[in-house]
Short mmCIF file of C-alpha atoms and ligand atoms in Angstrom, two decimals:
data_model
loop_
_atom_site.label_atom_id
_atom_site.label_comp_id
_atom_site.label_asym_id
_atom_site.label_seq_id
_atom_site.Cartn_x
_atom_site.Cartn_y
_atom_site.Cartn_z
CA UNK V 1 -11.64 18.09 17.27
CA UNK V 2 -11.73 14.37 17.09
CA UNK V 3 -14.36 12.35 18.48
CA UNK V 4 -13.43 8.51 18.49
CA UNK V 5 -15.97 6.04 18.34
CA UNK V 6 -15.34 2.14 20.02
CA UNK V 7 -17.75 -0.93 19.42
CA UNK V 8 -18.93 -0.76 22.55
CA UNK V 9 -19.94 2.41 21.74
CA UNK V 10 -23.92 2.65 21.93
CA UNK V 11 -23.84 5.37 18.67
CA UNK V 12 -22.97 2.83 16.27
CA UNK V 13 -26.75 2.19 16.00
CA UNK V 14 -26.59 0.21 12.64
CA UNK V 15 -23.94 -1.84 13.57
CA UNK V 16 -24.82 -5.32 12.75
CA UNK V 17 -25.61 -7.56 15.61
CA UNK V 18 -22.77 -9.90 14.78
CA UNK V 19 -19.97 -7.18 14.41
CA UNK V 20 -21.23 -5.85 17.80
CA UNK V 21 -20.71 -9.07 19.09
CA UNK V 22 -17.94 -10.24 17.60
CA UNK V 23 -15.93 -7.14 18.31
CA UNK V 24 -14.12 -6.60 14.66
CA UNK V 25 -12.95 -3.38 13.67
CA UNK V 26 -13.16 -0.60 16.03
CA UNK V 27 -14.78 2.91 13.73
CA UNK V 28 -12.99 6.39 14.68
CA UNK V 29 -14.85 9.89 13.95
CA UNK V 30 -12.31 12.49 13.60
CA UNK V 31 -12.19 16.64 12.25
CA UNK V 32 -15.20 18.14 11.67
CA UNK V 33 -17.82 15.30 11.72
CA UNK V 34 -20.80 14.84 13.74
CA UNK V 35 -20.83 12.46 16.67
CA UNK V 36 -23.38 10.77 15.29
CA UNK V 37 -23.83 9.30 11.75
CA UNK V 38 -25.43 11.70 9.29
CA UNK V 39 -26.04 11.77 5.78
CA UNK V 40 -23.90 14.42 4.44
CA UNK V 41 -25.77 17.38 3.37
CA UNK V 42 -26.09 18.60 -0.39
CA UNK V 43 -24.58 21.52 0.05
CA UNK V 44 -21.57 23.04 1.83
CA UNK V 45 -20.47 19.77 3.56
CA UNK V 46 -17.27 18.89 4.02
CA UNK V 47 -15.54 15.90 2.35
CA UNK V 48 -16.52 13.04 4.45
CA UNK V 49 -13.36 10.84 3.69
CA UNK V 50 -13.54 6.83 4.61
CA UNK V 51 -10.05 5.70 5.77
CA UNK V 52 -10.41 1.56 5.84
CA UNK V 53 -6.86 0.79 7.00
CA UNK V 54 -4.67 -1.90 9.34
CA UNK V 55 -4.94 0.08 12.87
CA UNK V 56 -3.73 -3.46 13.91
CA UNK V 57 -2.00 -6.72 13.37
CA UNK V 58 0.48 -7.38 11.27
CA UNK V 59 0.66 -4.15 8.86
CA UNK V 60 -0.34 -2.33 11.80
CA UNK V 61 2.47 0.27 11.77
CA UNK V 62 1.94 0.25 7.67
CA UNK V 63 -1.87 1.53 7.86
CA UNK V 64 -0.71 4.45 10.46
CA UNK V 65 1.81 5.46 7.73
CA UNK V 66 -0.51 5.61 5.20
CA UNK V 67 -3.21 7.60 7.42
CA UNK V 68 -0.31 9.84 8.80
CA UNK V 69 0.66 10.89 5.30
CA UNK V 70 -2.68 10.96 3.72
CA UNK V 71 -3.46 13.61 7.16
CA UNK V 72 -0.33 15.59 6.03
CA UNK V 73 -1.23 16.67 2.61
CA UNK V 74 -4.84 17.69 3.31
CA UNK V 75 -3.14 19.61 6.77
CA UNK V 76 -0.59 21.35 4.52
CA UNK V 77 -3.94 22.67 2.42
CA UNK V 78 -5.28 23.57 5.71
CA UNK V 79 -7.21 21.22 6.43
CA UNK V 80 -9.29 21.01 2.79
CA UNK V 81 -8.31 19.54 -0.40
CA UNK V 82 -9.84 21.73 -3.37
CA UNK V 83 -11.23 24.26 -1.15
CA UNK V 84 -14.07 21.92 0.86
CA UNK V 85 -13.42 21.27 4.15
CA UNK V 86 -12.35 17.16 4.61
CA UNK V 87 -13.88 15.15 7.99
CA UNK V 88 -12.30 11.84 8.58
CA UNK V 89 -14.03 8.23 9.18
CA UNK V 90 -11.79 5.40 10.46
CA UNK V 91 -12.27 1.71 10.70
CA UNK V 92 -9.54 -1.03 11.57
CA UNK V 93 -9.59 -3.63 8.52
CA UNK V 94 -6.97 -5.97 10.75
CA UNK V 95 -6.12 -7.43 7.20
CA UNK V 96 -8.85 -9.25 7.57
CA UNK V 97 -10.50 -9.98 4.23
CA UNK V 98 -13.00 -12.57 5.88
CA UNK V 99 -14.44 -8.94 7.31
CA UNK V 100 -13.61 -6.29 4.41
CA UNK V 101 -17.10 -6.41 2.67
CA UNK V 102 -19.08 -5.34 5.73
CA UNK V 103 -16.47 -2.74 6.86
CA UNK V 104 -16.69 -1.32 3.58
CA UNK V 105 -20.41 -1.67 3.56
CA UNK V 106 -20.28 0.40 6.97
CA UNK V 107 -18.27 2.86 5.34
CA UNK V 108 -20.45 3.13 2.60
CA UNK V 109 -23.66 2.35 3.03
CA UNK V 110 -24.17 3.88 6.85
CA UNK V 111 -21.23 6.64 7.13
CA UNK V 112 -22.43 7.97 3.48
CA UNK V 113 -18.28 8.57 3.06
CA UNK V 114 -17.75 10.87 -0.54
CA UNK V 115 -14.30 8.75 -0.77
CA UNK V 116 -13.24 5.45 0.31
CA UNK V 117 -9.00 5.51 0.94
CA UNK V 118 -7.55 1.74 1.48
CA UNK V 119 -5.88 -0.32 2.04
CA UNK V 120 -2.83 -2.26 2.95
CA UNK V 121 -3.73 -6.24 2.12
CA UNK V 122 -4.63 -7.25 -1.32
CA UNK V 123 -7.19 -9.18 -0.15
CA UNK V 124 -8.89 -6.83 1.58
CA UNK V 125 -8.55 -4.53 -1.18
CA UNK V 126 -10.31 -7.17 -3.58
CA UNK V 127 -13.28 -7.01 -1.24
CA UNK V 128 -13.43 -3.08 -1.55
CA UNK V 129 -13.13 -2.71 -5.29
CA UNK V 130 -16.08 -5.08 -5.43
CA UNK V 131 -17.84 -3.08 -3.39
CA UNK V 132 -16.76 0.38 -5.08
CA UNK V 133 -17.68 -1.14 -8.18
CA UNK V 134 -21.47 -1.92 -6.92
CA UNK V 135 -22.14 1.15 -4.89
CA UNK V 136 -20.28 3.31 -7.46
CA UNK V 137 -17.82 4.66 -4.87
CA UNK V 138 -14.77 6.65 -5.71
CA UNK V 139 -11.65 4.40 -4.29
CA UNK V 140 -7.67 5.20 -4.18
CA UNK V 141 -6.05 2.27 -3.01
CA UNK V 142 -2.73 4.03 -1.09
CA UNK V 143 -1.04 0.43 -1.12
CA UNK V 144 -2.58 -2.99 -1.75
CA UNK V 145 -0.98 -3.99 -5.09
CA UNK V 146 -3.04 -6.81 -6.27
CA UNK V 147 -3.06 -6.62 -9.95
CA UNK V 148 -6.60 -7.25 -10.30
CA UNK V 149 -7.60 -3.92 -8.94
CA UNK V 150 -5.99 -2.17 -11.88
CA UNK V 151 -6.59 -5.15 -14.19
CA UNK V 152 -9.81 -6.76 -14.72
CA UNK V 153 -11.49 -5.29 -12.27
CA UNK V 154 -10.73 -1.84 -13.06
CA UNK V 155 -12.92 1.02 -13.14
CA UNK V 156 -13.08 5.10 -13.90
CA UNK V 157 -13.25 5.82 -10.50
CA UNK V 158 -11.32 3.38 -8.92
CA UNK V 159 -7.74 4.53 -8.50
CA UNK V 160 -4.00 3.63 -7.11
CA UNK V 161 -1.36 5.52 -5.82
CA UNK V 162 0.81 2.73 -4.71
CA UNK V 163 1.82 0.19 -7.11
CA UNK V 164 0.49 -3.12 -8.51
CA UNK V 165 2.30 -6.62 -7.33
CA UNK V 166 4.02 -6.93 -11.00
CA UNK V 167 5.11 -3.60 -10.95
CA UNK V 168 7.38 -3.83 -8.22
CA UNK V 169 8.82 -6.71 -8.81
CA UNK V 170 9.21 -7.62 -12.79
CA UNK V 171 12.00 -5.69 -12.97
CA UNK V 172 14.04 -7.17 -9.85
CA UNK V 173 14.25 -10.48 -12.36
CA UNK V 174 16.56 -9.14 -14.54
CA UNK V 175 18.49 -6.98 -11.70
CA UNK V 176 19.17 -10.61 -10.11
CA UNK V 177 20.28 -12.33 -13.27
CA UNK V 178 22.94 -8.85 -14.35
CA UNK V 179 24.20 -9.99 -11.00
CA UNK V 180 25.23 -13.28 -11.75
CA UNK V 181 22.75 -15.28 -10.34
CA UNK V 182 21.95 -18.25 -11.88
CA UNK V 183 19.38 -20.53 -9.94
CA UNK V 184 17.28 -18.52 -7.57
CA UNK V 185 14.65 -19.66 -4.37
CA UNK V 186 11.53 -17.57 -3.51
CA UNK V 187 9.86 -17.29 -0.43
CA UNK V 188 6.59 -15.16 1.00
CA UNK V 189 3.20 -15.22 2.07
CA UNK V 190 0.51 -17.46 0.48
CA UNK V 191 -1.57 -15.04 -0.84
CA UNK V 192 -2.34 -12.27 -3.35
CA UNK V 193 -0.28 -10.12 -3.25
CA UNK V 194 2.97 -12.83 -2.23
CA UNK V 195 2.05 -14.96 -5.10
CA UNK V 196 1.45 -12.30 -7.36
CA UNK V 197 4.72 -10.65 -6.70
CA UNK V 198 6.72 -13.66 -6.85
CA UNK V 199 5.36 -14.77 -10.61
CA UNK V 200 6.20 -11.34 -11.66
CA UNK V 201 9.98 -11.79 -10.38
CA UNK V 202 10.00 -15.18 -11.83
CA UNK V 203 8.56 -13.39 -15.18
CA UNK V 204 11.45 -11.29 -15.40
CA UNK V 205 14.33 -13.74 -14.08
CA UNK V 206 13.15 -16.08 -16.28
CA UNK V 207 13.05 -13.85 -19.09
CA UNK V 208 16.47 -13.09 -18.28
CA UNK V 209 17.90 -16.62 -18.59
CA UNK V 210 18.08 -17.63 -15.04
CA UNK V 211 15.82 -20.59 -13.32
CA UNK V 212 13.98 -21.07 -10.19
CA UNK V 213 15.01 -23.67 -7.94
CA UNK V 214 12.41 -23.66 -5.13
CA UNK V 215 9.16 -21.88 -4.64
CA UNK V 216 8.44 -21.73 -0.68
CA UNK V 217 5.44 -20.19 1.08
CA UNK V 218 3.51 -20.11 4.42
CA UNK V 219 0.14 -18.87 5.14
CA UNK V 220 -0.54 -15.40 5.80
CA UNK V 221 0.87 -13.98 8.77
CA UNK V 222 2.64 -16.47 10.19
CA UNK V 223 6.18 -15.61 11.28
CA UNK V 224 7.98 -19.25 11.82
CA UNK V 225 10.42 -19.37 9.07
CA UNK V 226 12.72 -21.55 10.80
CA UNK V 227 11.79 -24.67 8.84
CA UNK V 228 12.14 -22.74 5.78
CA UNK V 229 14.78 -21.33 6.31
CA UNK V 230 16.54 -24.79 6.75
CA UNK V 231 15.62 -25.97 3.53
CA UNK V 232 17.24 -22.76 1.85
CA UNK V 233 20.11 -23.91 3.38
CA UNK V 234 19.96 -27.36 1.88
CA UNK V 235 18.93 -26.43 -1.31
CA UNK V 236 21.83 -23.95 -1.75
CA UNK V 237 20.78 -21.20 -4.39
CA UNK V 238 22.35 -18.11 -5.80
CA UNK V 239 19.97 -15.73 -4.02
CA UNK V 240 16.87 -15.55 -2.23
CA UNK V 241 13.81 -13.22 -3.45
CA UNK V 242 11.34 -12.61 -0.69
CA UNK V 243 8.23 -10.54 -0.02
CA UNK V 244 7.37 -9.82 3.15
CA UNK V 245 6.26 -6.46 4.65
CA UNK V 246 5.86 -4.62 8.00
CA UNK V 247 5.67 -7.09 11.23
CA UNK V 248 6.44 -10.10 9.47
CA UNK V 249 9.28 -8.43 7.42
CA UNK V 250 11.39 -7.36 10.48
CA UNK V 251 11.62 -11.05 11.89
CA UNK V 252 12.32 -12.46 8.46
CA UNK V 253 15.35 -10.91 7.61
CA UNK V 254 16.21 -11.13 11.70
CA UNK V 255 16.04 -14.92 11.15
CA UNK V 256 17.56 -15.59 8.18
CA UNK V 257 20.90 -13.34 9.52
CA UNK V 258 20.71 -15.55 13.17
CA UNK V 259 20.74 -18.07 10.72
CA UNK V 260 24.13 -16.84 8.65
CA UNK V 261 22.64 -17.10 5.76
CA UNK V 262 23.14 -12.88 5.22
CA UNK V 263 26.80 -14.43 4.65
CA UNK V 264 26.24 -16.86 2.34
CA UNK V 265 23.31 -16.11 0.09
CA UNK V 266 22.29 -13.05 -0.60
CA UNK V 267 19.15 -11.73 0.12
CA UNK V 268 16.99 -9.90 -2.54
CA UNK V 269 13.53 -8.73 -2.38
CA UNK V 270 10.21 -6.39 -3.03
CA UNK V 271 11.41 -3.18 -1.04
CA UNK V 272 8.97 -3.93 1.50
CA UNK V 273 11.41 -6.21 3.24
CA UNK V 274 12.98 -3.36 4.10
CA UNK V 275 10.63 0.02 3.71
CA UNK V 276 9.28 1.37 7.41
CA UNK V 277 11.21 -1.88 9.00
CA UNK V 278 14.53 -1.45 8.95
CA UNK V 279 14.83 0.53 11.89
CA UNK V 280 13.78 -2.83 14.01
CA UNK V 281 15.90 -5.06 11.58
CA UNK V 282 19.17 -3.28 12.39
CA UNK V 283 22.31 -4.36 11.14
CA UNK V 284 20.56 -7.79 9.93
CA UNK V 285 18.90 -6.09 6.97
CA UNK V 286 22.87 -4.69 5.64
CA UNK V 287 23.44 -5.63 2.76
CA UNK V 288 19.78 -6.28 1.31
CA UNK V 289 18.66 -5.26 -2.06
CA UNK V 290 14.71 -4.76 -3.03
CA UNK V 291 13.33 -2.86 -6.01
CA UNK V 292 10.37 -0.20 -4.98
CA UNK V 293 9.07 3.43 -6.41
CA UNK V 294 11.12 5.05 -3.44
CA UNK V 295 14.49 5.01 -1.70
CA UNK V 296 14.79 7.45 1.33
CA UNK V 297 17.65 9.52 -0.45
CA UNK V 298 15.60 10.35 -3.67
CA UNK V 299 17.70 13.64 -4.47
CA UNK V 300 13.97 15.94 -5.49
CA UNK V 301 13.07 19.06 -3.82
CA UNK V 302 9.28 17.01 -3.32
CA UNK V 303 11.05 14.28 -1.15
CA UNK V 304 13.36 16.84 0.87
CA UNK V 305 9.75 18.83 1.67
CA UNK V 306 8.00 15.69 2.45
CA UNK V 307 10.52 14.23 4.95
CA UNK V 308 10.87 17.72 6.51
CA UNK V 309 7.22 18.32 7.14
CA UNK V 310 6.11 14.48 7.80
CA UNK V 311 9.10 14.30 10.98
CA UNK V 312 8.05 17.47 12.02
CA UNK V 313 4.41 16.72 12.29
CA UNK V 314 5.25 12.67 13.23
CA UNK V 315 8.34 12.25 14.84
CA UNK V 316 9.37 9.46 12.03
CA UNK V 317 11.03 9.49 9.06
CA UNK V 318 8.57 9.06 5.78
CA UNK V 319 8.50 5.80 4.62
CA UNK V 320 6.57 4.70 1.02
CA UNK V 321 3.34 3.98 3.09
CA UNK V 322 3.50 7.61 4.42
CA UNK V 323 4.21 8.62 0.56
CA UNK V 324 1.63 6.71 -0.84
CA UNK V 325 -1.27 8.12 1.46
CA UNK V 326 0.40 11.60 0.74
CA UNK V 327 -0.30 10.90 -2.87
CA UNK V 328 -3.32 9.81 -2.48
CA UNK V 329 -4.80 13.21 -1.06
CA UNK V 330 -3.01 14.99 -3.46
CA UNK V 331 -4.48 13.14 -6.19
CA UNK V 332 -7.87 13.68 -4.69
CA UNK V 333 -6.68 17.44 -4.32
CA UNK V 334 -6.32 17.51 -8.19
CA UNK V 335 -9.73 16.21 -8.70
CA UNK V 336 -11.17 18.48 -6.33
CA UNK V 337 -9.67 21.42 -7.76
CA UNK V 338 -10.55 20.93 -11.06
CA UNK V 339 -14.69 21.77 -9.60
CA UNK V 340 -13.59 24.28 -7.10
CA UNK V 341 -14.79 21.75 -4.52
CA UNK V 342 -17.59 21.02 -5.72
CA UNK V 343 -17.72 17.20 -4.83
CA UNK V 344 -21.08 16.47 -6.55
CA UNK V 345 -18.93 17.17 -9.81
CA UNK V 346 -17.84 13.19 -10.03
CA UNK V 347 -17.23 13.01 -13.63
CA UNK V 348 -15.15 15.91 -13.93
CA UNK V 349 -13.74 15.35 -11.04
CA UNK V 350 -12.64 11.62 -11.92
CA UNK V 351 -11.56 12.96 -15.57
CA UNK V 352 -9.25 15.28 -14.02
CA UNK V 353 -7.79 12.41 -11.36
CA UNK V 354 -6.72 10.55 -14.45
CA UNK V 355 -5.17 13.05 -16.61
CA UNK V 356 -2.85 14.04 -12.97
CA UNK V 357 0.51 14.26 -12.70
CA UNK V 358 2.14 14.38 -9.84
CA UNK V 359 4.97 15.77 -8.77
CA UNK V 360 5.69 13.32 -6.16
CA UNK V 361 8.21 12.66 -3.49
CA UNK V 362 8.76 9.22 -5.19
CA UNK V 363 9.53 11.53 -8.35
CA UNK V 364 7.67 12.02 -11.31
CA UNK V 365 4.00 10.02 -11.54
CA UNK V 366 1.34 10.03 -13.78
CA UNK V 367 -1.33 7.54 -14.63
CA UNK V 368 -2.44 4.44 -16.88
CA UNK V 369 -5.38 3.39 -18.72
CA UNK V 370 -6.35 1.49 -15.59
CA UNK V 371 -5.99 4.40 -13.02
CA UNK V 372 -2.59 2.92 -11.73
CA UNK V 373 0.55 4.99 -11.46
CA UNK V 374 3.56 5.37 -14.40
CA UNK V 375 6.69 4.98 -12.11
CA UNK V 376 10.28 4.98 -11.51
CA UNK V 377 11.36 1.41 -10.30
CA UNK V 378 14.63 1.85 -8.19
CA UNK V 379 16.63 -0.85 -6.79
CA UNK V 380 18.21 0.05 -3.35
CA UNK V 381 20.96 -1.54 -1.03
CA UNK V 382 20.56 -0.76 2.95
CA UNK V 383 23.73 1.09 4.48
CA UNK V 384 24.31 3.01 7.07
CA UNK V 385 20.54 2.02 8.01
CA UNK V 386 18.81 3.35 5.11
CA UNK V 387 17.57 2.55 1.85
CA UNK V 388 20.23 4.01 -0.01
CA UNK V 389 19.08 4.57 -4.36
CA UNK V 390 21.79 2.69 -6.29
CA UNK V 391 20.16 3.19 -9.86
CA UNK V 392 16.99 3.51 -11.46
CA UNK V 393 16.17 -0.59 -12.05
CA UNK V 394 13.26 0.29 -14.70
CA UNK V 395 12.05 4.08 -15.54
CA UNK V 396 8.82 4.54 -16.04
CA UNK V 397 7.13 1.04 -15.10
CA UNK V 398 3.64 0.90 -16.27
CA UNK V 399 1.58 -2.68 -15.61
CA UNK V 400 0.32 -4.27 -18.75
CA UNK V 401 -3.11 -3.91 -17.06
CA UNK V 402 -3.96 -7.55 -18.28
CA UNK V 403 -7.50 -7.67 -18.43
CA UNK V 404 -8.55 -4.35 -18.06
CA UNK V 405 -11.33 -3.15 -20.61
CA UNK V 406 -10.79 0.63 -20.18
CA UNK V 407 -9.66 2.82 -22.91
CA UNK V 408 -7.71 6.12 -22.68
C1 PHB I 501 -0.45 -6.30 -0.29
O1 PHB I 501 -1.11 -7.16 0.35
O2 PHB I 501 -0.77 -5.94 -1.44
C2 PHB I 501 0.74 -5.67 0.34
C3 PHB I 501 0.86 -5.63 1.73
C4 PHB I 501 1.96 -5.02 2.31
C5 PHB I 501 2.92 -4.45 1.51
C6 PHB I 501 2.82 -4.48 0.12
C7 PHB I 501 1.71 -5.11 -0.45
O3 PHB I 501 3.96 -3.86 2.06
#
């Protein structure tokens, strides 16, 4: 059964006056939860699982992906993870971080949610481990990479099944320089998780003897490249890095082909130029070659099972959002299993989440110090529409978890 709640929707009682007015973030009820908010009963009660994700915007398509795959896992245990039944709450984070600590707070504080599972934005994800940290909330971040979350701010029961921002992209800097290239320009987002990824390919490139020639940005999400664009043009590099992802991904790599600059300079990047957008890219994104913890043609019995049962129960093909919120319940399934479902088991349950390996469709994963993943970084080239593997850039990737203080 799902029962979906709107703003305008005279149950959301302790919705604060200015949300209600304002309008942000619409807050979903789905499986086996009451239709009004309850706290969740000592015993017997099923996993009340908070899902703080982009329904909208930008990563829009991203957040679905995530929630799709996340749905999978805990439908392929039917319908519980660990034996106890799992209920679903929903809210729309927009990538808004502006609005993260009171959606969170909503999550937490009114919904009573056992788990918190988001997000997208690093940002937004900032916001939340704050507020897991506080409330003492178990977290698993299914994609926001900000390096903070598994660096300084890390904590026992915060965890990632995604990636951090230097994970993903350290080791593209010395993939670009093997190639030949000698004087580089980056482009993204201004924030987190765009800065963030671009110093870690500059870390590596650098490292590897090659220099950067121009650093561009815009704010985050704006889509007009065009006068960007120009000036990588005039300033004539080697190659291009770029991170963008989902909405703003697809007309990035549309406008630097219109441009002809697909023919002239290649185009490298984080794999989420690419990853869940290159079915809208088409033929501009041939050619393109990103670094990620997936390709679509991993050769594993895990990915061949997890593209088979996610188009059967979605209609898509599994991209790494879909993976990552896949991983994420099956983590959570690990913990759970380890007290027979007994969610008031925290500790145990959280010892057990670290020590987890995972036989993923992304391959083999297992996890640090800091609760973030041990991972295959492969670099891909798009043919034939997909993002074909071409060799393993970096095996077993862990982040140096600057900053973090935990142990073991
Ligand atoms: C992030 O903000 O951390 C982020 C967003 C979208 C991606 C990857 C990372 O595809």
């Amino acid at each position: 059964m799902t029962k979906k709640l709107t703003n305008s929707d005279t149950n959301l009682v302790g919705m604060s006056r200015r949300r209600f007015l304002t309008g942000t973030a619409g807050l979903t009820i789905l499986g086996g939860a009451s239709h009004f908010p309850m706290p969740a009963l000592a015993q017997g009660s099923p996993l009340k699982v908070g899902l703080m994700l982009p329904y909208s915007g930008t990563f829009a398509k991203l957040g679905k992906f995530v929630d799709d795959g996340f749905r999978l896992y805990v439908e392929q245990q039917g319908g519980k993870l660990g034996g106890r039944e799992v209920s679903f709450v929903q809210v729309d984070d927009e990538s808004k971080p502006e609005a993260a600590t009171d959606n969170m707070n909503r999550l937490v504080g009114r919904e009573k949610v056992d788990v918190v599972v988001g997000t997208v934005h690093s940002g937004v994800a900032m916001a939340m481990v704050k507020v897991a940290r506080d409330t003492n909330t178990m977290l698993i971040i299914p994609n926001a990479g900000a390096n903070e979350a598994t660096g300084p701010m890390c904590a026992p029961h915060v965890f990632r099944t995604s990636f951090s921002n230097w994970q993903v992209c350290y080791p593209m800097g010395k993939v670009v320089a093997d190639a030949g290239h000698k004087k580089v320009v980056t482009i993204t987002w201004r924030y987190a998780a765009g800065t963030q990824m671009v110093d870690a390919f500059k870390e590596g490139f650098t490292k590897a003897g090659g220099t950067i020639a121009g650093e561009l940005a815009l704010p985050f999400p704006e889509v007009e490249f065009q006068a960007l664009i120009t000036q990588i043009a005039t300033l004539k590099p080697d190659a291009v890095f770029a991170f963008f992802a989902g909405g703003g991904a697809v007309k990035f790599v549309k406008d630097y082909a219109a441009a002809g600059l697909n023919k002239s300079i290649p185009l490298y990047g984080a794999g989420f130029l690419t990853d869940g957008t290159i079915a809208a890219q088409g033929d501009a994104a041939t050619g393109i070659k990103t670094t990620l913890h997936y390709a679509d043609n991993i050769d594993n019995p895990a990915n061949k099972a997890f593209q088979g049962a996610f188009k059967a129960k979605t209609g898509n093909d599994g991209d790494i959002y879909a993976v990552q919120g896949f991983d994420g319940a099956a983590l959570l399934n690990v913990g759970l299993t380890a007290v027979k479902g007994d969610k008031a088991a925290r500790e145990t349950m959280v010892t057990a989440m670290r020590a987890a390996k995972l036989d993923s469709p992304r391959g083999p994963m297992s996890f640090s110090k800091a609760n973030n993943p041990i991972q295959n970084i492969y670099l891909r080239e798009v043919k034939n529409g997909r993002n074909e593997l071409v060799s393993i850039a970096q095996a077993n990737v862990e982040d140096p978890a600057r900053g973090c203080k935990l142990t073991g």
